[in-house]
Amino acid sequence: MTSLILYTPSGVLAKGGPLKLAAKRLKKLGFDVAIDEAALAKHLRFGGEDDVRLEAIHRVARARPGIALATRGGYGLTRLLDRLDWSLLAASVEAGTRWVGYSDLTALQMGLLAHKKAPTWWGPHACDDFGRDELDEVTPDCFAEAMTGALEAVGFRTESGFDGLDTRGLMWGGNLAMLCSLLGTPHWPKVRGGVLMLEDVGEHPYRVERMLLQLHQAGVLASQKAILLGAFSDWKKSPLDRGYTLKTVVAHLRSLVNVPVLTGFPFGHVPTKVTVPFGVKGHLVVQGRDAFLGWDEDHAHHHPGHDGHGHDHDGHAHHDH
Amino acid sequence: MTSLILYTPSGVLAKGGPLKLAAKRLKKLGFDVAIDEAALAKHLRFGGEDDVRLEAIHRVARARPGIALATRGGYGLTRLLDRLDWSLLAASVEAGTRWVGYSDLTALQMGLLAHKKAPTWWGPHACDDFGRDELDEVTPDCFAEAMTGALEAVGFRTESGFDGLDTRGLMWGGNLAMLCSLLGTPHWPKVRGGVLMLEDVGEHPYRVERMLLQLHQAGVLASQKAILLGAFSDWKKSPLDRGYTLKTVVAHLRSLVNVPVLTGFPFGHVPTKVTVPFGVKGHLVVQGRDAFLGWDEDHAHHHPGHDGHGHDHDGHAHHDH
């Protein structure tokens, strides 16, 4: 059984219920679940004071479980970036630990990529996903297969116009606001020629555009092989929009950069999530409107030999291409 | 009479009324007011298409009025940054044009500082300030005196603990989110040893903190002589805050950087605003809880000789120190 530790690196868990439910469901999926001693710590809006959360992350790294799964995101990792022991975290990755999360976790994932070129995993959180009343069907399946090394590609439906696309590059990205919050700092991963995956929540399209333009003006976008846009969810229209929408943003982005910008990636603050690695070479292929993002499993973990097969977000298995 | 052109570089003006009212009030203040031909242009949420707004800015720069006053902020300058003719804008500054604004205008102001070391002015907008039903008393007085070169210092009440502070440095900053959106791009002004002034609107304190930490991690904050915090207004509390407030943010910032962080500066998306220059040497002095920010007028414009006196935000004149 793969060992899995639940820990709280960022925001406070207001209640213990979702954590219990998540632990139960993860056990049912076949994982050997442990809960970090500070998982329910509380300090203001944080899951414990900075020292408590920092020590929790380092404790998980020293324990080297198969999976280090964040209970939730929120806000908090930014406070720890200058103090994290990147060598300790990278050693756990080298020993086989998969660090999984999204949203605020982007800071940890991209920091590990920046400082140590270490792979991590974009995927669900314990409480936000496994702890919600109604659990999505695809998310746990995809997570479990990715964690056991059985998954090595995900498929999704994208817009027309990209038929025949076949490109490779380092998989990276995450939450757009968190990614931009690393620009100019030592925690920014300087990835060129990559497959950049982006999502955000609660950001009006003009703010999404402003962040994309920052990445563009910083020279980041034009040097990528492909940009995959996930969900940009839970924002409110303004009476001043006058027809300006996320589609306007995507069109403007495409007018600026000569890089394929694919929408429809099941990646974001939405119930249906893929689990995909960061920091490993990806292979993006589009046939008609069907996009497949595969990765080289050997670079994503250290367990040789597996019965690789793919999985699309509608739950249909397919073989790697 | 000082010539003043009203132009729209960013967001759309939904109605013409506030523009008319602003023009009327600015005439009454003694300015020779003209309205740019595209000031009421509309394209989605923008004050005209990108080309229209870009041309409007360049048209104003070629006209070289005494004052180039933005009608409002919003969002839009980010789209133009890579296309602005910085030399044309800098030539207008050299010829005596004062570019005034805040919020989205931060991009233009800091871009001019980054590319040309040219001074600009942080101050009110035509519609947002002079066009509002109830006009603040201090804002127009301070604006008019700053624009005629009569003002060379502003005073404000700050927290105790800074008595005796006396420091000098380049005045810069603006809207925190806009400033951070320039990090990593060619439009970022690399100011060290400055007096950094910051404000924001509609940003939860955790987001303000995240932006401040980005500036800190980028090495920006620790190299300043002083940080002046204006208003951080119009944000909504979250049930998860559990006592986390703007005060928490300021305390955390002070724990990280060994630079005076002064609050209470009348600078932000609030009715009572100072008008102060960017890109000129400032002189910050604190006596008890009274802070005075003065500047060398000779560096802020090109009109020699003036009857300099100061003005605090309660409307009391005081002499430069």
XYZ file of C-alpha atoms in Angstrom:
642
model
C 0.000 0.000 0.000
C 1.235 3.451 -0.921
C 1.665 5.665 2.126
C -0.073 9.048 2.008
C 0.248 11.919 4.476
C -2.325 14.687 4.716
C -0.846 18.013 5.837
C -1.878 21.678 5.891
C 0.630 24.063 4.299
C -1.558 27.130 3.704
C -5.072 28.015 4.840
C -6.858 26.930 8.002
C -9.314 24.024 8.070
C -12.419 25.579 9.608
C -13.893 22.155 10.466
C -12.525 18.664 10.897
C -15.342 16.891 9.041
C -14.068 17.170 5.459
C -10.625 15.947 6.563
C -12.143 12.809 8.152
C -14.272 12.158 5.076
C -11.261 12.638 2.790
C -9.126 10.243 4.862
C -11.888 7.618 4.745
C -12.308 7.894 0.986
C -8.562 7.823 0.348
C -8.255 4.659 2.470
C -11.028 3.124 0.400
C -9.010 3.940 -2.717
C -6.228 1.779 -1.265
C -3.879 4.295 0.316
C -2.221 3.958 3.715
C -3.426 7.315 5.080
C -1.819 9.265 7.926
C -2.758 12.744 9.103
C 0.033 15.139 10.039
C -0.123 16.229 13.697
C -0.579 19.910 12.742
C -3.173 19.370 10.018
C -5.863 21.054 12.100
C -3.701 23.816 13.606
C -5.231 27.283 13.517
C -3.691 30.755 13.473
C -5.799 33.545 12.036
C -6.573 32.473 8.460
C -3.635 30.075 8.404
C -3.356 26.369 9.241
C -1.074 27.254 12.133
C 1.628 29.883 12.540
C 4.325 30.137 9.881
C 6.743 28.041 11.960
C 4.105 25.357 12.483
C 3.307 25.059 8.768
C 6.960 25.207 7.772
C 7.775 22.426 10.208
C 4.799 20.384 8.978
C 6.084 20.536 5.395
C 9.592 19.585 6.500
C 8.202 16.762 8.695
C 6.367 15.318 5.688
C 9.533 15.636 3.575
C 11.558 13.756 6.200
C 8.896 11.029 6.429
C 9.121 10.499 2.650
C 5.642 9.051 2.128
C 4.574 7.831 -1.293
C 2.222 10.808 -1.483
C 2.244 14.196 0.289
C -1.297 15.486 -0.181
C -2.276 19.003 0.924
C -5.566 19.245 2.797
C -6.405 22.504 1.024
C -4.892 25.624 -0.521
C -5.932 29.121 0.478
C -3.082 31.487 1.238
C 0.090 30.795 3.164
C 2.925 29.280 1.128
C 4.092 32.715 -0.054
C 5.058 33.419 3.567
C 7.250 30.316 3.648
C 9.032 30.469 0.277
C 12.192 32.146 1.554
C 12.423 29.640 4.426
C 11.631 26.293 2.799
C 14.431 23.719 2.776
C 14.363 22.968 -0.944
C 17.095 20.334 -0.620
C 15.059 18.438 1.952
C 11.976 18.582 -0.263
C 13.952 17.550 -3.348
C 15.448 14.593 -1.433
C 11.934 13.378 -0.651
C 11.024 13.617 -4.344
C 14.181 11.698 -5.208
C 13.104 9.029 -2.692
C 9.731 8.713 -4.425
C 7.396 11.184 -2.685
C 4.771 12.707 -4.941
C 3.758 16.199 -3.738
C 0.199 16.791 -4.936
C -1.981 19.896 -4.927
C -3.097 23.012 -6.769
C -3.951 26.677 -6.180
C -1.691 27.994 -3.388
C 0.446 24.843 -3.802
C 1.659 26.306 -7.100
C 4.250 28.207 -5.044
C 5.692 24.982 -3.609
C 5.558 23.167 -6.955
C 7.156 25.933 -9.001
C 9.661 26.638 -6.214
C 10.800 23.019 -6.326
C 11.092 23.282 -10.089
C 12.999 26.576 -9.854
C 15.421 25.518 -7.155
C 15.830 21.786 -7.763
C 14.203 20.895 -11.104
C 12.194 18.393 -9.039
C 8.905 17.011 -10.389
C 5.640 17.374 -8.448
C 1.999 16.711 -9.265
C -0.902 18.973 -10.049
C -4.005 17.298 -8.638
C -6.805 17.355 -6.092
C -6.684 18.405 -2.447
C -7.879 16.210 0.381
C -10.593 18.479 1.781
C -11.533 20.528 -1.297
C -12.000 17.398 -3.400
C -12.083 14.120 -1.435
C -13.784 15.899 1.461
C -16.694 17.387 -0.460
C -20.166 15.897 -0.079
C -20.526 14.910 -3.699
C -17.339 13.433 -5.034
C -16.694 13.701 -8.753
C -16.171 10.297 -10.450
C -13.222 11.142 -12.652
C -11.061 12.999 -10.127
C -10.358 10.095 -7.689
C -9.864 7.576 -10.519
C -7.410 9.806 -12.302
C -5.630 10.613 -9.026
C -5.332 6.947 -7.990
C -4.030 5.859 -11.395
C -1.569 8.727 -11.603
C -0.289 7.976 -8.110
C 0.288 4.293 -8.849
C 2.048 5.082 -12.116
C -0.696 3.463 -14.184
C -1.671 6.732 -15.834
C 0.592 8.312 -18.369
C -1.736 10.463 -20.448
C -4.938 12.443 -20.116
C -7.345 13.345 -22.862
C -9.684 16.295 -23.240
C -11.896 17.959 -25.793
C -10.564 21.248 -27.091
C -11.650 23.815 -29.687
C -11.264 23.044 -33.380
C -8.300 24.447 -35.248
C -5.502 22.426 -33.661
C -5.855 19.139 -35.566
C -2.444 17.608 -36.191
C -0.649 19.448 -33.411
C 2.183 17.273 -32.068
C 4.658 18.911 -29.696
C 6.776 18.131 -26.643
C 7.941 20.243 -23.713
C 8.366 20.429 -19.954
C 5.031 20.405 -18.155
C 4.607 23.297 -15.745
C 2.286 26.029 -14.514
C -0.656 25.964 -12.124
C -2.633 28.824 -10.674
C -2.075 31.926 -12.793
C -2.106 34.428 -9.912
C 0.293 32.292 -7.869
C 2.566 31.828 -10.858
C 2.673 35.583 -11.499
C 3.375 36.176 -7.805
C 6.722 34.414 -8.327
C 7.883 36.630 -11.211
C 10.961 38.611 -10.310
C 11.692 36.423 -7.277
C 14.279 33.618 -6.877
C 11.366 31.139 -6.823
C 10.464 31.670 -10.470
C 11.180 28.617 -12.668
C 12.796 29.744 -15.904
C 11.133 27.210 -18.210
C 11.529 27.681 -21.943
C 10.017 25.368 -24.563
C 7.446 24.050 -22.114
C 3.812 23.034 -22.047
C 2.361 25.707 -19.769
C -0.890 24.850 -17.974
C -2.905 27.666 -16.384
C -6.091 28.091 -14.350
C -7.583 30.528 -11.870
C -10.588 31.206 -9.689
C -12.387 34.390 -8.711
C -10.418 36.522 -11.153
C -12.300 38.734 -13.578
C -11.227 38.194 -17.217
C -9.501 41.603 -17.307
C -7.341 40.457 -14.416
C -6.656 37.127 -16.136
C -5.636 39.105 -19.217
C -3.416 41.429 -17.177
C -1.612 38.431 -15.708
C -1.246 36.734 -19.094
C 0.146 39.987 -20.505
C 2.641 40.165 -17.654
C 3.851 36.667 -18.546
C 3.956 37.732 -22.190
C 5.858 40.958 -21.518
C 8.260 38.991 -19.327
C 9.052 36.839 -22.379
C 7.490 33.718 -20.915
C 4.634 32.921 -23.279
C 6.294 33.252 -26.679
C 8.994 30.776 -25.640
C 6.546 27.961 -24.812
C 5.585 25.069 -27.093
C 1.946 25.182 -26.035
C -0.341 26.860 -23.529
C -3.198 24.853 -22.034
C -5.966 26.873 -20.431
C -7.983 25.132 -17.733
C -10.949 26.588 -15.921
C -11.170 30.271 -15.031
C -14.109 29.981 -12.697
C -16.245 31.911 -10.190
C -15.825 35.481 -11.361
C -18.496 38.145 -11.503
C -19.470 40.180 -14.530
C -19.271 43.964 -14.309
C -21.715 46.413 -15.939
C -18.641 47.990 -17.559
C -17.694 44.785 -19.414
C -19.905 45.624 -22.397
C -19.279 42.235 -24.050
C -15.709 41.743 -22.804
C -15.437 38.089 -21.725
C -12.904 35.307 -21.275
C -13.260 34.673 -25.024
C -11.995 38.220 -25.624
C -8.979 37.414 -23.455
C -8.185 34.180 -25.305
C -8.564 35.910 -28.683
C -6.278 38.741 -27.573
C -3.708 36.259 -26.270
C -3.766 34.361 -29.569
C -3.263 37.624 -31.468
C -0.088 38.272 -29.473
C 1.706 34.947 -29.293
C 2.430 32.514 -32.060
C 2.004 29.525 -29.734
C -0.967 27.111 -29.706
C -3.378 28.203 -26.949
C -5.736 25.304 -26.196
C -8.842 25.652 -24.053
C -10.905 22.950 -22.339
C -8.190 21.389 -20.189
C -9.830 19.828 -17.053
C -7.555 21.758 -14.718
C -8.698 24.317 -12.167
C -10.958 25.051 -9.239
C -13.643 22.739 -10.614
C -14.871 19.336 -9.444
C -13.529 17.399 -12.446
C -9.750 17.484 -12.300
C -6.991 15.532 -13.934
C -3.838 14.625 -12.043
C -0.764 15.486 -14.101
C 2.921 15.902 -13.340
C 4.903 19.135 -13.368
C 8.595 19.160 -14.174
C 8.574 16.248 -16.622
C 8.585 16.147 -20.413
C 5.075 16.143 -21.832
C 3.805 15.160 -25.253
C 0.777 17.021 -26.583
C -1.083 15.595 -29.571
C -4.353 16.811 -31.097
C -6.529 14.739 -33.424
C -9.557 16.695 -34.577
C -10.816 18.215 -31.353
C -9.370 15.469 -29.143
C -6.257 16.516 -27.285
C -3.978 14.072 -25.488
C -1.334 15.120 -23.020
C 1.077 12.310 -22.223
C 4.223 12.231 -20.155
C 7.261 10.081 -19.710
C 6.547 8.245 -16.490
C 10.219 7.418 -15.918
C 10.909 11.077 -15.345
C 7.934 11.596 -13.077
C 8.811 9.026 -10.431
C 11.399 6.463 -9.554
C 9.503 3.187 -9.676
C 10.580 1.283 -12.753
C 8.116 -0.891 -14.629
C 4.392 -0.347 -14.806
C 1.410 -1.286 -16.841
C 0.973 2.105 -18.443
C -2.278 3.211 -19.897
C -4.049 6.475 -20.394
C -7.248 7.926 -19.051
C -9.355 10.724 -20.353
C -11.452 12.970 -18.173
C -14.663 11.302 -19.259
C -13.311 8.124 -17.733
C -12.345 6.304 -20.934
C -9.044 4.507 -20.872
C -6.791 4.855 -23.869
C -3.264 3.832 -24.634
C -0.335 6.130 -24.801
C 0.431 7.475 -28.252
C -3.482 79.815 -18.078
C -2.092 76.304 -17.901
C -3.400 74.090 -20.706
C -4.941 70.791 -19.658
C -6.074 67.937 -21.906
C -8.499 65.262 -20.724
C -7.942 61.899 -22.425
C -8.998 58.282 -21.889
C -6.123 55.770 -21.833
C -7.775 52.787 -20.128
C -11.393 52.047 -19.231
C -14.521 53.241 -21.008
C -16.535 56.230 -19.805
C -20.050 54.837 -19.475
C -21.624 58.310 -19.466
C -20.552 61.770 -20.578
C -21.915 63.626 -17.542
C -18.957 63.259 -15.177
C -16.562 64.361 -17.940
C -18.563 67.571 -18.531
C -18.725 68.273 -14.800
C -14.985 67.652 -14.418
C -14.168 69.986 -17.323
C -16.362 72.699 -15.830
C -14.752 72.412 -12.398
C -11.236 72.335 -13.823
C -11.966 75.499 -15.836
C -13.189 77.131 -12.632
C -9.862 76.172 -11.034
C -8.179 78.242 -13.731
C -7.101 75.652 -16.280
C -7.477 75.967 -20.039
C -9.329 72.665 -20.530
C -9.531 70.684 -23.765
C -11.091 67.258 -24.251
C -9.300 64.767 -26.499
C -11.384 63.738 -29.505
C -11.416 60.056 -28.418
C -12.178 60.668 -24.737
C -15.628 59.109 -25.078
C -14.669 56.281 -27.466
C -16.050 52.868 -26.547
C -14.846 49.351 -27.291
C -15.984 46.628 -24.935
C -14.731 47.676 -21.475
C -12.110 49.967 -22.997
C -12.179 53.659 -23.894
C -11.772 52.735 -27.545
C -9.795 50.011 -29.300
C -6.113 49.632 -28.461
C -5.065 51.648 -31.516
C -7.487 54.434 -30.603
C -6.212 54.725 -27.015
C -2.575 54.426 -28.082
C -3.076 57.212 -30.632
C -4.884 59.351 -28.032
C -1.908 59.105 -25.664
C 0.525 59.924 -28.456
C -1.702 62.816 -29.623
C -1.632 64.293 -26.108
C 2.149 63.838 -25.966
C 2.566 65.667 -29.282
C 0.286 68.494 -28.095
C 2.499 68.980 -25.020
C -0.141 70.556 -22.770
C 0.792 71.789 -19.310
C -1.223 68.895 -17.865
C -2.253 65.533 -19.352
C -5.067 64.380 -17.087
C -6.613 60.909 -17.473
C -10.407 60.798 -17.337
C -10.316 57.571 -15.355
C -8.337 54.377 -14.769
C -9.867 50.930 -15.062
C -7.928 48.479 -17.187
C -6.223 49.057 -20.497
C -2.689 50.450 -20.257
C -1.220 46.962 -19.828
C -2.316 46.245 -23.418
C -0.368 49.266 -24.672
C 2.899 49.012 -22.736
C 4.849 47.230 -25.455
C 3.637 49.751 -28.058
C 3.951 53.110 -26.282
C 6.452 55.580 -27.764
C 8.367 56.285 -24.573
C 10.625 58.811 -26.301
C 7.607 60.824 -27.457
C 6.141 60.773 -23.938
C 9.486 61.697 -22.360
C 9.853 64.612 -24.799
C 6.502 65.962 -23.630
C 7.644 65.722 -20.012
C 10.853 67.501 -20.955
C 8.725 70.230 -22.557
C 6.788 70.661 -19.318
C 3.792 68.296 -19.558
C 2.680 66.864 -16.240
C 1.069 63.439 -16.707
C -1.342 62.961 -13.803
C -3.321 59.952 -12.641
C -3.435 56.866 -10.451
C -4.617 53.237 -10.461
C -4.192 51.851 -14.006
C -2.051 54.922 -14.818
C 0.656 53.367 -12.620
C 1.708 51.394 -15.705
C 2.320 54.570 -17.737
C 4.021 56.358 -14.834
C 6.335 53.511 -13.891
C 6.990 52.730 -17.562
C 8.155 56.317 -18.113
C 10.347 55.999 -15.050
C 11.730 52.639 -16.215
C 12.437 53.640 -19.807
C 13.228 57.347 -19.529
C 13.616 58.269 -15.839
C 10.939 60.865 -16.577
C 8.895 62.361 -13.725
C 5.082 62.115 -13.660
C 2.445 62.935 -11.072
C 0.294 60.768 -8.857
C -3.008 62.579 -8.428
C -6.739 62.646 -9.145
C -8.584 61.631 -12.306
C -10.994 63.918 -14.107
C -14.134 61.754 -13.859
C -13.367 59.718 -10.722
C -12.542 62.840 -8.724
C -13.520 66.153 -10.372
C -16.559 64.469 -11.935
C -18.096 63.083 -8.743
C -21.203 64.696 -7.269
C -19.560 65.677 -4.011
C -16.089 66.996 -4.559
C -13.610 66.668 -1.739
C -12.151 70.034 -0.617
C -8.526 69.059 -0.275
C -8.077 67.154 -3.533
C -8.651 70.042 -6.011
C -6.642 72.514 -3.896
C -3.709 70.184 -3.628
C -3.936 69.327 -7.348
C -4.086 73.000 -8.427
C -1.160 73.997 -6.215
C 0.949 71.033 -7.299
C 0.237 71.760 -10.955
C 1.238 75.416 -10.680
C 4.434 74.511 -8.821
C 3.248 76.234 -5.636
C 3.164 72.973 -3.683
C 6.372 71.278 -2.699
C 5.412 69.211 0.334
C 2.425 67.343 1.752
C 1.776 66.532 5.369
C -0.127 63.671 6.929
C -0.758 62.077 10.285
C 0.934 58.690 10.734
C 1.290 56.148 13.539
C 3.550 56.882 16.472
C 7.001 55.332 16.535
C 8.651 57.276 13.700
C 9.468 60.549 15.467
C 12.760 61.930 14.208
C 12.767 60.062 10.915
C 14.537 62.126 8.255
C 15.350 60.426 4.966
C 15.567 61.152 1.244
C 14.943 59.029 -1.824
C 13.324 58.868 -5.258
C 9.539 59.032 -5.033
C 7.809 56.183 -6.846
C 5.080 53.539 -6.628
C 1.328 53.737 -7.131
C -1.219 50.984 -7.307
C 0.237 47.836 -5.755
C -1.392 45.366 -8.166
C -0.337 47.429 -11.179
C 3.170 47.780 -9.829
C 3.459 44.008 -9.306
C 2.098 43.430 -12.819
C 5.283 45.057 -14.147
C 7.700 42.777 -12.260
C 9.780 40.678 -14.615
C 8.909 42.880 -17.621
C 11.002 45.588 -19.356
C 8.593 48.172 -17.909
C 9.718 47.635 -14.323
C 11.589 50.638 -12.847
C 14.612 49.417 -10.923
C 14.510 51.980 -8.115
C 16.772 51.468 -5.131
C 16.962 53.815 -2.151
C 13.531 55.254 -2.904
C 10.453 56.405 -1.055
C 7.918 53.810 -2.203
C 4.228 54.820 -2.026
C 1.584 52.094 -2.304
C -2.205 51.816 -2.356
C -4.870 49.459 -3.663
C -8.589 48.928 -3.934
C -10.758 45.823 -3.767
C -7.877 43.586 -2.719
C -8.302 41.412 0.346
C -5.473 41.879 2.872
C -4.088 38.399 2.082
C -3.713 39.504 -1.535
C -2.099 42.780 -0.461
C 0.301 40.714 1.650
C 1.041 38.336 -1.224
C 1.921 41.290 -3.459
C 4.068 42.924 -0.783
C 5.869 39.613 -0.269
C 6.503 39.361 -4.000
C 8.133 42.800 -3.917
C 10.079 41.708 -0.852
C 11.224 38.416 -2.393
C 12.214 40.316 -5.526
C 14.562 42.397 -3.371
C 12.579 45.596 -3.842
C 11.426 46.494 -0.334
C 14.602 46.046 1.697
C 16.468 48.425 -0.632
C 14.057 51.359 -0.080
C 14.545 54.249 2.328
C 10.877 54.299 3.342
C 7.553 52.722 2.432
C 4.410 54.870 2.632
C 1.136 52.965 2.732
C -1.933 54.804 1.484
C -5.458 53.485 1.508
C -6.258 49.823 0.916
C -9.971 50.264 0.458
C -13.177 48.442 -0.522
C -12.349 44.834 0.285
C -14.650 42.260 1.821
C -13.948 40.248 4.926
C -14.047 36.457 4.685
C -15.368 34.087 7.373
C -11.964 32.384 7.167
C -10.052 35.519 8.212
C -10.406 34.735 11.927
C -8.862 38.051 12.971
C -6.482 38.439 10.031
C -6.659 42.092 8.912
C -4.636 44.792 7.185
C -2.964 45.392 10.549
C -1.705 41.799 10.444
C -0.239 42.502 7.013
C 1.531 45.682 8.123
C 2.909 43.948 11.220
C 4.168 41.027 9.107
C 5.773 43.422 6.628
C 7.519 45.292 9.436
C 8.824 41.994 10.839
C 10.457 41.228 7.481
C 12.009 44.496 6.337
C 14.170 46.888 8.298
C 12.695 49.912 6.503
C 10.235 52.430 8.012
C 6.701 51.471 6.951
C 4.410 54.468 7.514
C 0.621 54.270 7.310
C -1.917 57.062 6.913
C -0.681 58.547 3.645
C -3.653 60.192 1.797
C -3.023 58.209 -1.365
C -5.415 55.720 -2.906
C -8.910 55.089 -4.217
C -10.377 57.489 -1.661
C -11.912 60.988 -2.050
C -9.126 62.840 -0.205
C -5.978 62.588 -2.302
C -2.699 64.420 -2.393
C -0.982 65.210 -5.675
C 2.682 64.219 -5.519
C 5.403 63.672 -8.092
C 6.991 60.361 -9.077
C 10.544 60.183 -10.311
C 11.929 63.070 -8.256
C 13.928 63.119 -5.030
C 11.687 63.232 -1.984
C 12.433 64.251 1.574
C 10.493 62.490 4.321
C 10.528 63.957 7.833
C 8.501 62.843 10.850
C 7.944 64.983 13.954
C 5.883 63.160 16.562
C 3.067 61.701 14.483
C 3.256 64.411 11.811
C 4.895 63.258 8.610
C 5.991 65.639 5.842
C 6.894 64.508 2.370
C 8.628 67.236 0.406
C 10.229 67.214 -3.023
C 12.640 69.264 -5.038
C 10.407 71.154 -7.418
C 13.252 71.834 -9.832
C 13.412 68.162 -10.632
C 9.667 67.775 -10.995
C 9.128 70.345 -13.718
C 11.004 72.781 -15.844
C 9.642 76.140 -14.807
C 12.302 77.973 -12.809
C 11.341 80.248 -9.922
C 8.259 79.819 -7.776
C 6.844 80.875 -4.487
C 7.120 77.481 -2.870
C 5.036 76.502 0.086
C 3.619 73.303 1.445
C 0.143 72.012 2.003
C -1.086 69.267 4.261
C -4.082 67.119 3.506
C -6.218 68.930 6.048
C -5.693 72.054 3.965
C -3.204 73.857 6.214
C -0.314 75.499 4.446
C 3.158 74.982 5.846
C 6.598 75.897 4.619
C 9.074 73.425 3.273
C 11.465 72.033 5.869
